[in-house]
Short mmCIF file of C-alpha atoms and ligand atoms in Angstrom, two decimals:
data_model
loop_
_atom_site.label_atom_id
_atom_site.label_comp_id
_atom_site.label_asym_id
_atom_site.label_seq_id
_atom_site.Cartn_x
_atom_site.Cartn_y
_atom_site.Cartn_z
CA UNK S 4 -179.35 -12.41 163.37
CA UNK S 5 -177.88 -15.05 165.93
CA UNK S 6 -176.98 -18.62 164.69
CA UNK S 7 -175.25 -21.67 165.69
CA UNK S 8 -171.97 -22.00 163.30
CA UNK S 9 -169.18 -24.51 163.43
CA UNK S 10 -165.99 -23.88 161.62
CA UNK S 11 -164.70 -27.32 162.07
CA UNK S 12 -165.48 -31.09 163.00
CA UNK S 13 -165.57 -31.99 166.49
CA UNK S 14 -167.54 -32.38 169.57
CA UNK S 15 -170.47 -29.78 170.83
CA UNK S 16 -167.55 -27.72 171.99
CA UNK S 17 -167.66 -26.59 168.30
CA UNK S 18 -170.85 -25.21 168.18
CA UNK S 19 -170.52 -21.21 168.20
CA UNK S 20 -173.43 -18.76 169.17
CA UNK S 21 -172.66 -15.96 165.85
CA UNK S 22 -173.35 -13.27 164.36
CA UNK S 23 -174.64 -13.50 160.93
CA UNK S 24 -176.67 -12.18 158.16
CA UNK S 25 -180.46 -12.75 157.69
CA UNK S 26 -180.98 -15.64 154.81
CA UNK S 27 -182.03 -13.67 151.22
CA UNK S 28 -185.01 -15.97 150.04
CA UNK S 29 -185.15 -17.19 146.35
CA UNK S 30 -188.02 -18.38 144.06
CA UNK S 31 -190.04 -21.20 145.63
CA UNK S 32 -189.16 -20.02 149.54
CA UNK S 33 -190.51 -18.01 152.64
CA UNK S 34 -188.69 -16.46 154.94
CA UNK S 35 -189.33 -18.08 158.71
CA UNK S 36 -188.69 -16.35 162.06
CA UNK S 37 -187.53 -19.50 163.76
CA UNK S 38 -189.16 -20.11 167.47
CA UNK S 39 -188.04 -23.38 167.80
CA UNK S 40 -185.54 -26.10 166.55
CA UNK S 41 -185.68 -29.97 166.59
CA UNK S 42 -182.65 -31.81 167.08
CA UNK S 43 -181.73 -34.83 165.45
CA UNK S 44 -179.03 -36.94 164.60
CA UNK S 45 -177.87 -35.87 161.50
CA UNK S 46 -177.15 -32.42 163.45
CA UNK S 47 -174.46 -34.63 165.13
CA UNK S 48 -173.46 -36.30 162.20
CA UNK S 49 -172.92 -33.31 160.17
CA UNK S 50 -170.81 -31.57 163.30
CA UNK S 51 -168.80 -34.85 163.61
CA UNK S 52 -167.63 -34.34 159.87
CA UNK S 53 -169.91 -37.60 158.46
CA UNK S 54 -167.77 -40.01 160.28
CA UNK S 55 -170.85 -41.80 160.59
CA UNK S 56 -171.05 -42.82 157.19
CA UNK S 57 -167.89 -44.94 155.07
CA UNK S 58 -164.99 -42.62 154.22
CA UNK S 59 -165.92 -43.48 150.25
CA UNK S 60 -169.10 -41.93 150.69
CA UNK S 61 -168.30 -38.64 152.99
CA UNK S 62 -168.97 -35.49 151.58
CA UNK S 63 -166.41 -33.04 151.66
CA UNK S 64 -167.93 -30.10 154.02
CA UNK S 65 -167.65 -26.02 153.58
CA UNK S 66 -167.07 -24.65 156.77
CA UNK S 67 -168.50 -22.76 158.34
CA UNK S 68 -171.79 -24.91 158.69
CA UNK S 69 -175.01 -23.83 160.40
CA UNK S 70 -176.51 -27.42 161.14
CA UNK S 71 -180.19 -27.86 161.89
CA UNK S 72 -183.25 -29.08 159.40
CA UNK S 73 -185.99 -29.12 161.92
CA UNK S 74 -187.85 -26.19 162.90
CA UNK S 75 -191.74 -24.15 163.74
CA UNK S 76 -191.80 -20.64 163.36
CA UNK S 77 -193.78 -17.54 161.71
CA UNK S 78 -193.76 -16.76 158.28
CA UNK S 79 -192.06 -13.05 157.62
CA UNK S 80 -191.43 -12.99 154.00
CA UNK S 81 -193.06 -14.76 150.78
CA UNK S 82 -191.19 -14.76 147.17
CA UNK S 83 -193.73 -14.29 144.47
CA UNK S 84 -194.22 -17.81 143.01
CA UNK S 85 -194.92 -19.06 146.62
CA UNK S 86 -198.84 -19.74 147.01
CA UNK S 87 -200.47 -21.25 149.73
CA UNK S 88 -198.52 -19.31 152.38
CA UNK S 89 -198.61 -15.53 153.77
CA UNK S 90 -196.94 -13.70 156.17
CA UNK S 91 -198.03 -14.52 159.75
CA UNK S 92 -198.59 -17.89 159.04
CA UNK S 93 -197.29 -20.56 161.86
CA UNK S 94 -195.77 -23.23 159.85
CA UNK S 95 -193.19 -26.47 160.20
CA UNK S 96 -190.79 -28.07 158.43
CA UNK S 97 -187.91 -30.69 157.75
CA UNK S 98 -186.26 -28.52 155.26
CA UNK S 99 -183.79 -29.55 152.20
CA UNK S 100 -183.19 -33.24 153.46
CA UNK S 101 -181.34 -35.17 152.74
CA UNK S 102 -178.40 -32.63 152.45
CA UNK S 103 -176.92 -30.02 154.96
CA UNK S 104 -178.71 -27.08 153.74
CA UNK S 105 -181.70 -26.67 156.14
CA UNK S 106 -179.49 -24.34 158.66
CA UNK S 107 -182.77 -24.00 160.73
CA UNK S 108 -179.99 -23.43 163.82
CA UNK S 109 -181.40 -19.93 163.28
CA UNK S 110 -182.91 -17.08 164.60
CA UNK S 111 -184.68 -16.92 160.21
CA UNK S 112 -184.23 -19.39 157.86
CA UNK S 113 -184.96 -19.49 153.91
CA UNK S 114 -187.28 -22.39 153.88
CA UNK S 115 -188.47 -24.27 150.04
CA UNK S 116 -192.37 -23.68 150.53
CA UNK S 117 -192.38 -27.05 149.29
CA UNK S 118 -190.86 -28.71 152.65
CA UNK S 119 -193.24 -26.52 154.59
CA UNK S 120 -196.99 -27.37 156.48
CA UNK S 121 -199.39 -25.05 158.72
CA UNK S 122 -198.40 -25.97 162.24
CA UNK S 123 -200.87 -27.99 164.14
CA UNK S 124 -202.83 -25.94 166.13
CA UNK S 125 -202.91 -27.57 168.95
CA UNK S 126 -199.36 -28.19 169.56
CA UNK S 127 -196.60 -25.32 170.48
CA UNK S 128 -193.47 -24.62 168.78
CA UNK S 129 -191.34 -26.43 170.47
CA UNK S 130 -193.55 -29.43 170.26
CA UNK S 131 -194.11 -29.01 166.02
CA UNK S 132 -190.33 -28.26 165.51
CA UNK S 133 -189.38 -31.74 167.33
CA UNK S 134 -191.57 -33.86 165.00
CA UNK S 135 -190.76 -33.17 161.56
CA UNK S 136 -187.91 -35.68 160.79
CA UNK S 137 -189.10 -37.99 163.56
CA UNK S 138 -192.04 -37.72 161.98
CA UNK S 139 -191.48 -38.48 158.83
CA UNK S 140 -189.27 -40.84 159.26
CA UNK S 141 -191.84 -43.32 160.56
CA UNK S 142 -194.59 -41.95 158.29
CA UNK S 143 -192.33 -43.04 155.13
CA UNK S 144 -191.43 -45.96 156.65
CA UNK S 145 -194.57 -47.63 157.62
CA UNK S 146 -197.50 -45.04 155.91
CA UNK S 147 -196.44 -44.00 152.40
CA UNK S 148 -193.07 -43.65 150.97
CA UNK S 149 -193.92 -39.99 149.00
CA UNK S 150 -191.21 -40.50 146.41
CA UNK S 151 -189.66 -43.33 144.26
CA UNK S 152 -186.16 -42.66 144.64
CA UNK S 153 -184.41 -45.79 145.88
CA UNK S 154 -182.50 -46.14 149.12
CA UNK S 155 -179.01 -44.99 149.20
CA UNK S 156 -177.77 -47.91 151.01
CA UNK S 157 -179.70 -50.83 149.12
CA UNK S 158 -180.36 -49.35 145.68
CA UNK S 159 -184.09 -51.04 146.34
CA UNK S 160 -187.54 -48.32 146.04
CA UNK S 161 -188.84 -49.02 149.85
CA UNK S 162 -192.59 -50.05 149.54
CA UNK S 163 -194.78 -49.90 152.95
CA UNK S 164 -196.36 -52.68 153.61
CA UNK S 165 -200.12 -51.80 154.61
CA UNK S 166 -200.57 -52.20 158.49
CA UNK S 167 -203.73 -53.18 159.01
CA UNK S 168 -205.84 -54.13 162.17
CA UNK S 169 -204.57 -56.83 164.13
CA UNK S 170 -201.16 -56.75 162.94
CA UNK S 171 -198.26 -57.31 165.57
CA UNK S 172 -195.86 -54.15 165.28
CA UNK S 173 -192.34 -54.47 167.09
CA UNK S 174 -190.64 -51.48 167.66
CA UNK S 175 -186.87 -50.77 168.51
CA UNK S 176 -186.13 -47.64 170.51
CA UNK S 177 -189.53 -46.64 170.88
CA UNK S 178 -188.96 -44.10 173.13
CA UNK S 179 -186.70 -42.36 170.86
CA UNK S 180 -187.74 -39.66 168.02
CA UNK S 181 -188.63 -42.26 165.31
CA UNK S 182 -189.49 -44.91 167.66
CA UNK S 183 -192.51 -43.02 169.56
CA UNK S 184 -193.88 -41.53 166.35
CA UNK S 185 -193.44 -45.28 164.57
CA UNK S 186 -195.47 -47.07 168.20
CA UNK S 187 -198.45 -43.83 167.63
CA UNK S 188 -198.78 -44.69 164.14
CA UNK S 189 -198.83 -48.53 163.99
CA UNK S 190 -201.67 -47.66 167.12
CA UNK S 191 -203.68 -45.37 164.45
CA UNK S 192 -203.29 -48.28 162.13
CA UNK S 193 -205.14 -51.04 164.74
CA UNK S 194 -201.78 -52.78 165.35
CA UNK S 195 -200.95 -54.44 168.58
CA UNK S 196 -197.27 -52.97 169.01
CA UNK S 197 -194.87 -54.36 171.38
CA UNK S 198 -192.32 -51.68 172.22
CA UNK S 199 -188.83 -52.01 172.93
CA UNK S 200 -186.74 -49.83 175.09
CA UNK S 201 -185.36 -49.34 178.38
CA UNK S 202 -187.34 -49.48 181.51
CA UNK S 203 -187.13 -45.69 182.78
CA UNK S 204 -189.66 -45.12 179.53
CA UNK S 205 -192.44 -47.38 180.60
CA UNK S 206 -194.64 -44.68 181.55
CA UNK S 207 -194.31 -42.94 178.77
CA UNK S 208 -194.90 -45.82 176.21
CA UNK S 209 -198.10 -46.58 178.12
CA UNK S 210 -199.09 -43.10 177.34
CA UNK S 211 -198.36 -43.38 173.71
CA UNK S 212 -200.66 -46.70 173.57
CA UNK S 213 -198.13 -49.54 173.45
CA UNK S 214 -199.97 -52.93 174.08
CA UNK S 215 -196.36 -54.74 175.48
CA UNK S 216 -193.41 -53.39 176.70
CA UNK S 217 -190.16 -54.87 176.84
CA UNK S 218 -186.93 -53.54 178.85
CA UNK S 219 -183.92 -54.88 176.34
CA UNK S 220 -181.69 -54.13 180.16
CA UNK S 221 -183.72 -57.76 181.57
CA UNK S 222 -185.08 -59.31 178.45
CA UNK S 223 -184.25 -60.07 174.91
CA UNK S 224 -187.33 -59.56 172.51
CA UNK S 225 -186.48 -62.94 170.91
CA UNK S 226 -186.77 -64.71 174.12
CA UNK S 227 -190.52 -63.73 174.34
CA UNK S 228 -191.66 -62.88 171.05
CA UNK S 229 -192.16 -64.61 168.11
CA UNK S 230 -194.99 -64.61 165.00
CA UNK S 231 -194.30 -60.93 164.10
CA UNK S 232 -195.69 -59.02 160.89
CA UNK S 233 -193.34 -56.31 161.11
CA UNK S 234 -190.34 -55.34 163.17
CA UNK S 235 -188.91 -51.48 162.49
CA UNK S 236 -185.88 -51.11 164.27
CA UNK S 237 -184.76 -47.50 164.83
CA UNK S 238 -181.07 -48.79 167.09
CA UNK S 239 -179.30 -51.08 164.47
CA UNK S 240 -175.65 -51.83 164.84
CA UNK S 241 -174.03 -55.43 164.29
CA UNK S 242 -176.30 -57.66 166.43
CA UNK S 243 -179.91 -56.00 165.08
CA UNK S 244 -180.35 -59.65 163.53
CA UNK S 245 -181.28 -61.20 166.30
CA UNK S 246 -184.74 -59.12 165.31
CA UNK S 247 -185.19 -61.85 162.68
CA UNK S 248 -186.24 -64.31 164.86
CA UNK S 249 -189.35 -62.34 166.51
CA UNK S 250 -190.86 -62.00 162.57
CA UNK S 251 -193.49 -64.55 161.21
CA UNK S 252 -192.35 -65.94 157.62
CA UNK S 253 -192.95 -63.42 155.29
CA UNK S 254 -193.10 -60.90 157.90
CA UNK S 255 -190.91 -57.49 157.16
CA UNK S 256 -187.95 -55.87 158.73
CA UNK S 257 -187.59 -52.10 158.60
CA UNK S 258 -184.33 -50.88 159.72
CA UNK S 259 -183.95 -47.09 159.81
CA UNK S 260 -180.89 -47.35 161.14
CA UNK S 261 -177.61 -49.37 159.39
CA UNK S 262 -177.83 -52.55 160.00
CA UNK S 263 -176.37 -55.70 158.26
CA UNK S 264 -178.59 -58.85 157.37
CA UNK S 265 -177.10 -62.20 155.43
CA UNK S 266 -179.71 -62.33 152.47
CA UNK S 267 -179.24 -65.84 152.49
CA UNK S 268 -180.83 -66.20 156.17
CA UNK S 269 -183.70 -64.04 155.29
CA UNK S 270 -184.25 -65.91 152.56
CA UNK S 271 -184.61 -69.17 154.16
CA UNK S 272 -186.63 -66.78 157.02
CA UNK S 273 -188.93 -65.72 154.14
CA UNK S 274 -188.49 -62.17 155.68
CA UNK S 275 -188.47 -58.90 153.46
CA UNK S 276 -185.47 -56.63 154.46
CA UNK S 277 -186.47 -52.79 153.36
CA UNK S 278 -185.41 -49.40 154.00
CA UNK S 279 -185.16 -45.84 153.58
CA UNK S 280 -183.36 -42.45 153.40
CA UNK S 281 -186.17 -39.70 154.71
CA UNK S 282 -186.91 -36.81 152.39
CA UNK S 283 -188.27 -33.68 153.09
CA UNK S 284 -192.26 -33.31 151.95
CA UNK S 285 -194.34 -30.44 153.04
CA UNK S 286 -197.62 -32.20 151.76
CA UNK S 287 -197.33 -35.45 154.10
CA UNK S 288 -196.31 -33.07 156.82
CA UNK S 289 -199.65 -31.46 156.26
CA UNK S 290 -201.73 -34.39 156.24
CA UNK S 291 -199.55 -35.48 159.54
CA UNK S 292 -200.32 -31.98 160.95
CA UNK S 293 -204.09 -33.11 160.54
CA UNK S 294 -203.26 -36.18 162.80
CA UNK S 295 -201.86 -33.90 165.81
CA UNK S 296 -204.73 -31.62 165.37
CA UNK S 297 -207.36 -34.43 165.91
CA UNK S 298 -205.44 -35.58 169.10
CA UNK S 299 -204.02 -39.24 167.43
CA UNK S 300 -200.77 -38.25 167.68
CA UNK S 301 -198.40 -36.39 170.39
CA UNK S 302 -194.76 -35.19 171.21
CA UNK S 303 -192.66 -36.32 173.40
CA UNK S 304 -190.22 -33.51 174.48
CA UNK S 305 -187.24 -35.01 176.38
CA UNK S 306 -185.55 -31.85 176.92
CA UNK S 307 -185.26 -27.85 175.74
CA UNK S 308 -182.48 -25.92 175.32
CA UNK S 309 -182.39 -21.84 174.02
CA UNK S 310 -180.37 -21.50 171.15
CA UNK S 311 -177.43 -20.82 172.56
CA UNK S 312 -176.90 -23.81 174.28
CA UNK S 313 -176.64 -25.84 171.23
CA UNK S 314 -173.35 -26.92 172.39
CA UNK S 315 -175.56 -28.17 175.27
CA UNK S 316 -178.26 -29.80 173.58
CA UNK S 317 -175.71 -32.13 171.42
CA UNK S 318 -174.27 -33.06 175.00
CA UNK S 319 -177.71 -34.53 175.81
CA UNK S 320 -178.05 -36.55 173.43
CA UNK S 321 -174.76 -38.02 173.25
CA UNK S 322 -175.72 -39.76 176.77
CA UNK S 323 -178.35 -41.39 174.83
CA UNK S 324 -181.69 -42.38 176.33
CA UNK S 325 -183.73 -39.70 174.33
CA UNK S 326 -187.24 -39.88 175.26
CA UNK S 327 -189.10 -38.14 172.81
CA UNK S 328 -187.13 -35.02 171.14
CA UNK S 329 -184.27 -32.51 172.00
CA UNK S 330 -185.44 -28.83 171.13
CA UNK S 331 -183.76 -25.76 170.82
CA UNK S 332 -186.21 -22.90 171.93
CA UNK S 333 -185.06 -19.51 169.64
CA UNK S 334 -188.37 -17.50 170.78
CA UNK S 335 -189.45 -17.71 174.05
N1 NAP X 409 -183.26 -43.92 157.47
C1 NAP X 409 -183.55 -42.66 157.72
O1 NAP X 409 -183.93 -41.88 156.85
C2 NAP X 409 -183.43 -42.14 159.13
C3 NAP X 409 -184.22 -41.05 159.52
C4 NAP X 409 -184.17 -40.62 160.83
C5 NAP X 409 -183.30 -41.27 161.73
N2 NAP X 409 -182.51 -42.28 161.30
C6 NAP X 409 -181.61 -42.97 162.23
O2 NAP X 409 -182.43 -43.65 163.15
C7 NAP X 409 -181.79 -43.71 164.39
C8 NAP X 409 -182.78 -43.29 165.48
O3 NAP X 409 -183.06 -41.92 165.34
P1 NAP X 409 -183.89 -41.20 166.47
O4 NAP X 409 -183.98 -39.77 166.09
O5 NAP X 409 -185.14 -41.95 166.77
O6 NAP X 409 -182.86 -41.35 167.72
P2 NAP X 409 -183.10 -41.12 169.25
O7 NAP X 409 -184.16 -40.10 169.46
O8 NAP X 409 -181.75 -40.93 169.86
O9 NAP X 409 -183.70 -42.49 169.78
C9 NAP X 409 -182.98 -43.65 169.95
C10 NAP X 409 -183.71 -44.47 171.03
O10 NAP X 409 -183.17 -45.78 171.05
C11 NAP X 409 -183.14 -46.23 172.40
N3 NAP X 409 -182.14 -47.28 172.47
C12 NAP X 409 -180.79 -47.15 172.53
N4 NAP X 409 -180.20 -48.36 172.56
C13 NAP X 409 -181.21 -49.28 172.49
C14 NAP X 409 -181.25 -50.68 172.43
N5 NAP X 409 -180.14 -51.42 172.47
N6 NAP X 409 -182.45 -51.29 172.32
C15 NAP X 409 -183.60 -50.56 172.27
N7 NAP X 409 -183.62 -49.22 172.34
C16 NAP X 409 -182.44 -48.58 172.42
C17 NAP X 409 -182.84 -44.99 173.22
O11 NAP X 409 -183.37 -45.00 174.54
P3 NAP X 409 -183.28 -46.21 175.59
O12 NAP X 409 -181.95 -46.86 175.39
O13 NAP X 409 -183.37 -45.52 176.93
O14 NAP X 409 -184.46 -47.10 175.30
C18 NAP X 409 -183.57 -43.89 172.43
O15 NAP X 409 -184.86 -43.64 172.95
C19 NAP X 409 -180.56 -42.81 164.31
O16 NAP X 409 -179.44 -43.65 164.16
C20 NAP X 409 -180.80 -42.01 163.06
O17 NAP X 409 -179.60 -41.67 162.42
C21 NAP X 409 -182.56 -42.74 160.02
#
């Protein structure tokens, strides 16, 4: 089969269109034809060699690497112990996160059943292989966490805090993968959700059901918002405090992405600080799946690439501005 390798750490340049063998499946997994990939930042991550994260706590990598733990596809082949799938089944998946083991850059991929939903029926390929991370990302975030193991970067168990109706929702970059799934499901809840993001989105966050929009290029959200419940910010970086001044006392901020906060102000703020490493789960996928299928939830496709433009598709979204998700398209 065809696959997207890299042998070393460096910029999309890296990413090879291969040769390889066809994945072997083991106990617990099916066999997926891939049709489509999502793309997401840990695909980057991983091909930059982690230098995202502190040189303590980089894993040493194996080259080669096929990145990739998005995809939609067709089931082809079931191990024994696998129920609840067959062959022909359309299905999607974040698959073996957190780690660097999904390799869904793929024309097949040896998926664990247990990361695995049907695919929505009313959404194509392309559209169910950009949401799975995205996804679940905001689903774990602000629905329910799925697991109890505690955050790699706070040692804390995350706990959502219920979003009921009437609650005011901020979200940062919510045009991005996590933002727009984050604004659709604070909407689902009865929030009133102010997003944040640059102007050229504005359409599509009116789309998605955002009740304010704010262009961070002309305004800061602190100049014009204030008595928050709960701000998930999906941009981080140094200055993602200024956040804390939107949030009501004893409101809650949600970064997804790092971000450094003096517990001593947020003390005095009265403002709970939580967050989150996504895992893979197959069941929340499928009640998620059951959310697309009744039309309360969409996805936003900034851009498509086939598979052999990776190289490509990493190039996108290093100029930033995502609206929606990058997908590789391996079926066509
Ligand atoms: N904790 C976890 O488990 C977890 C899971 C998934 C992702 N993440 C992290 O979350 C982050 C977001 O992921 P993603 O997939 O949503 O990324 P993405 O699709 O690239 O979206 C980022 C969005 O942020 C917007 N943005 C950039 N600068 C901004 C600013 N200063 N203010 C407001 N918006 C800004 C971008 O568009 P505009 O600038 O045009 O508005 C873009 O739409 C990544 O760093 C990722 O590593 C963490």
């Amino acid at each position: 089969m065809k696959a997207i390798r890299f042998h070393e750490a460096g910029g999309p340049e890296v990413l090879q269109y291969e040769e390889v063998p066809v994945p072997e499946i083991g106990p617990g997994e099916v066999l997926v034809r891939v049709h489509a990939v999502g793309v997401n930042p840990p695909d980057w991550y991983l091909r930059e060699g982690m230098k995202v994260m502190p040189a303590e706590m980089r894993p040493a990598l194996e080259f080669p690497l096929i990145p990739g733990t998005d995809m939609s596809g067709v089931v082809e082949a079931v191990a024994p112990d696998v129920s609840g799938f067959t062959v022909g089944d359309e299905v999607f998946g974040m698959l073996r996160f957190p780690g660097f083991e999904g390799r869904t850059y793929a024309e097949y991929v040896a998926a664990p059943a247990s990361d695995l939903a049907h695919k929505p029926a009313v959404i194509d390929h392309v559209q169910a292989a950009g949401a799975p991370m995205a996804v679940l990302t905001a689903w774990q975030y602000l629905i329910d966490l799925g697991h109890d193991v505690p955050s790699p970067f706070t040692g804390q168990v995350h706990q959502p805090v219920p979003i009921t109706p009437g609650m005011t929702v901020l979200v940062n970059g919510a045009a991005g993968g996590v933002g727009h799934f984050a604004l659709q499901l604070a909407k689902w809840k009865g929030a009133h959700v102010i997003a944040v993001a640059s102007g050229r989105h504005e359409q599509f966050l009116h789309k998605l059901g955002a009740d304010e929009i704010i262009d961070y290029t002309t305004t800061q959200a602190a100049d014009v918002v204030s008595g928050v419940d709960l701000v998930i910010d999906t941009v981080g970086g140094p200055d993602s405090r200024r956040f804390l001044t939107v949030l009501k006392r004893g409101g809650t901020m949600l970064p997804v992405f790092f971000a450094q906060y003096d517990p001593k102000e947020t003390a005095r703020l009265g403002i709970t600080v939580s967050n989150i490493q996504v895992r893979s789960n197959g069941p929340q996928l499928a009640e998620i799946a059951r959310l697309f299928d009744e039309g309360k939830l969409q996805v936003g496709v900034d851009s498509t690439y086939s598979l052999s433009e990776a190289g490509s598709a990493h190039a996108r979204a290093a100029q930033g501005h995502i609206q929606g998700k990058i997908v590789l398209t391996v079926v066509s």
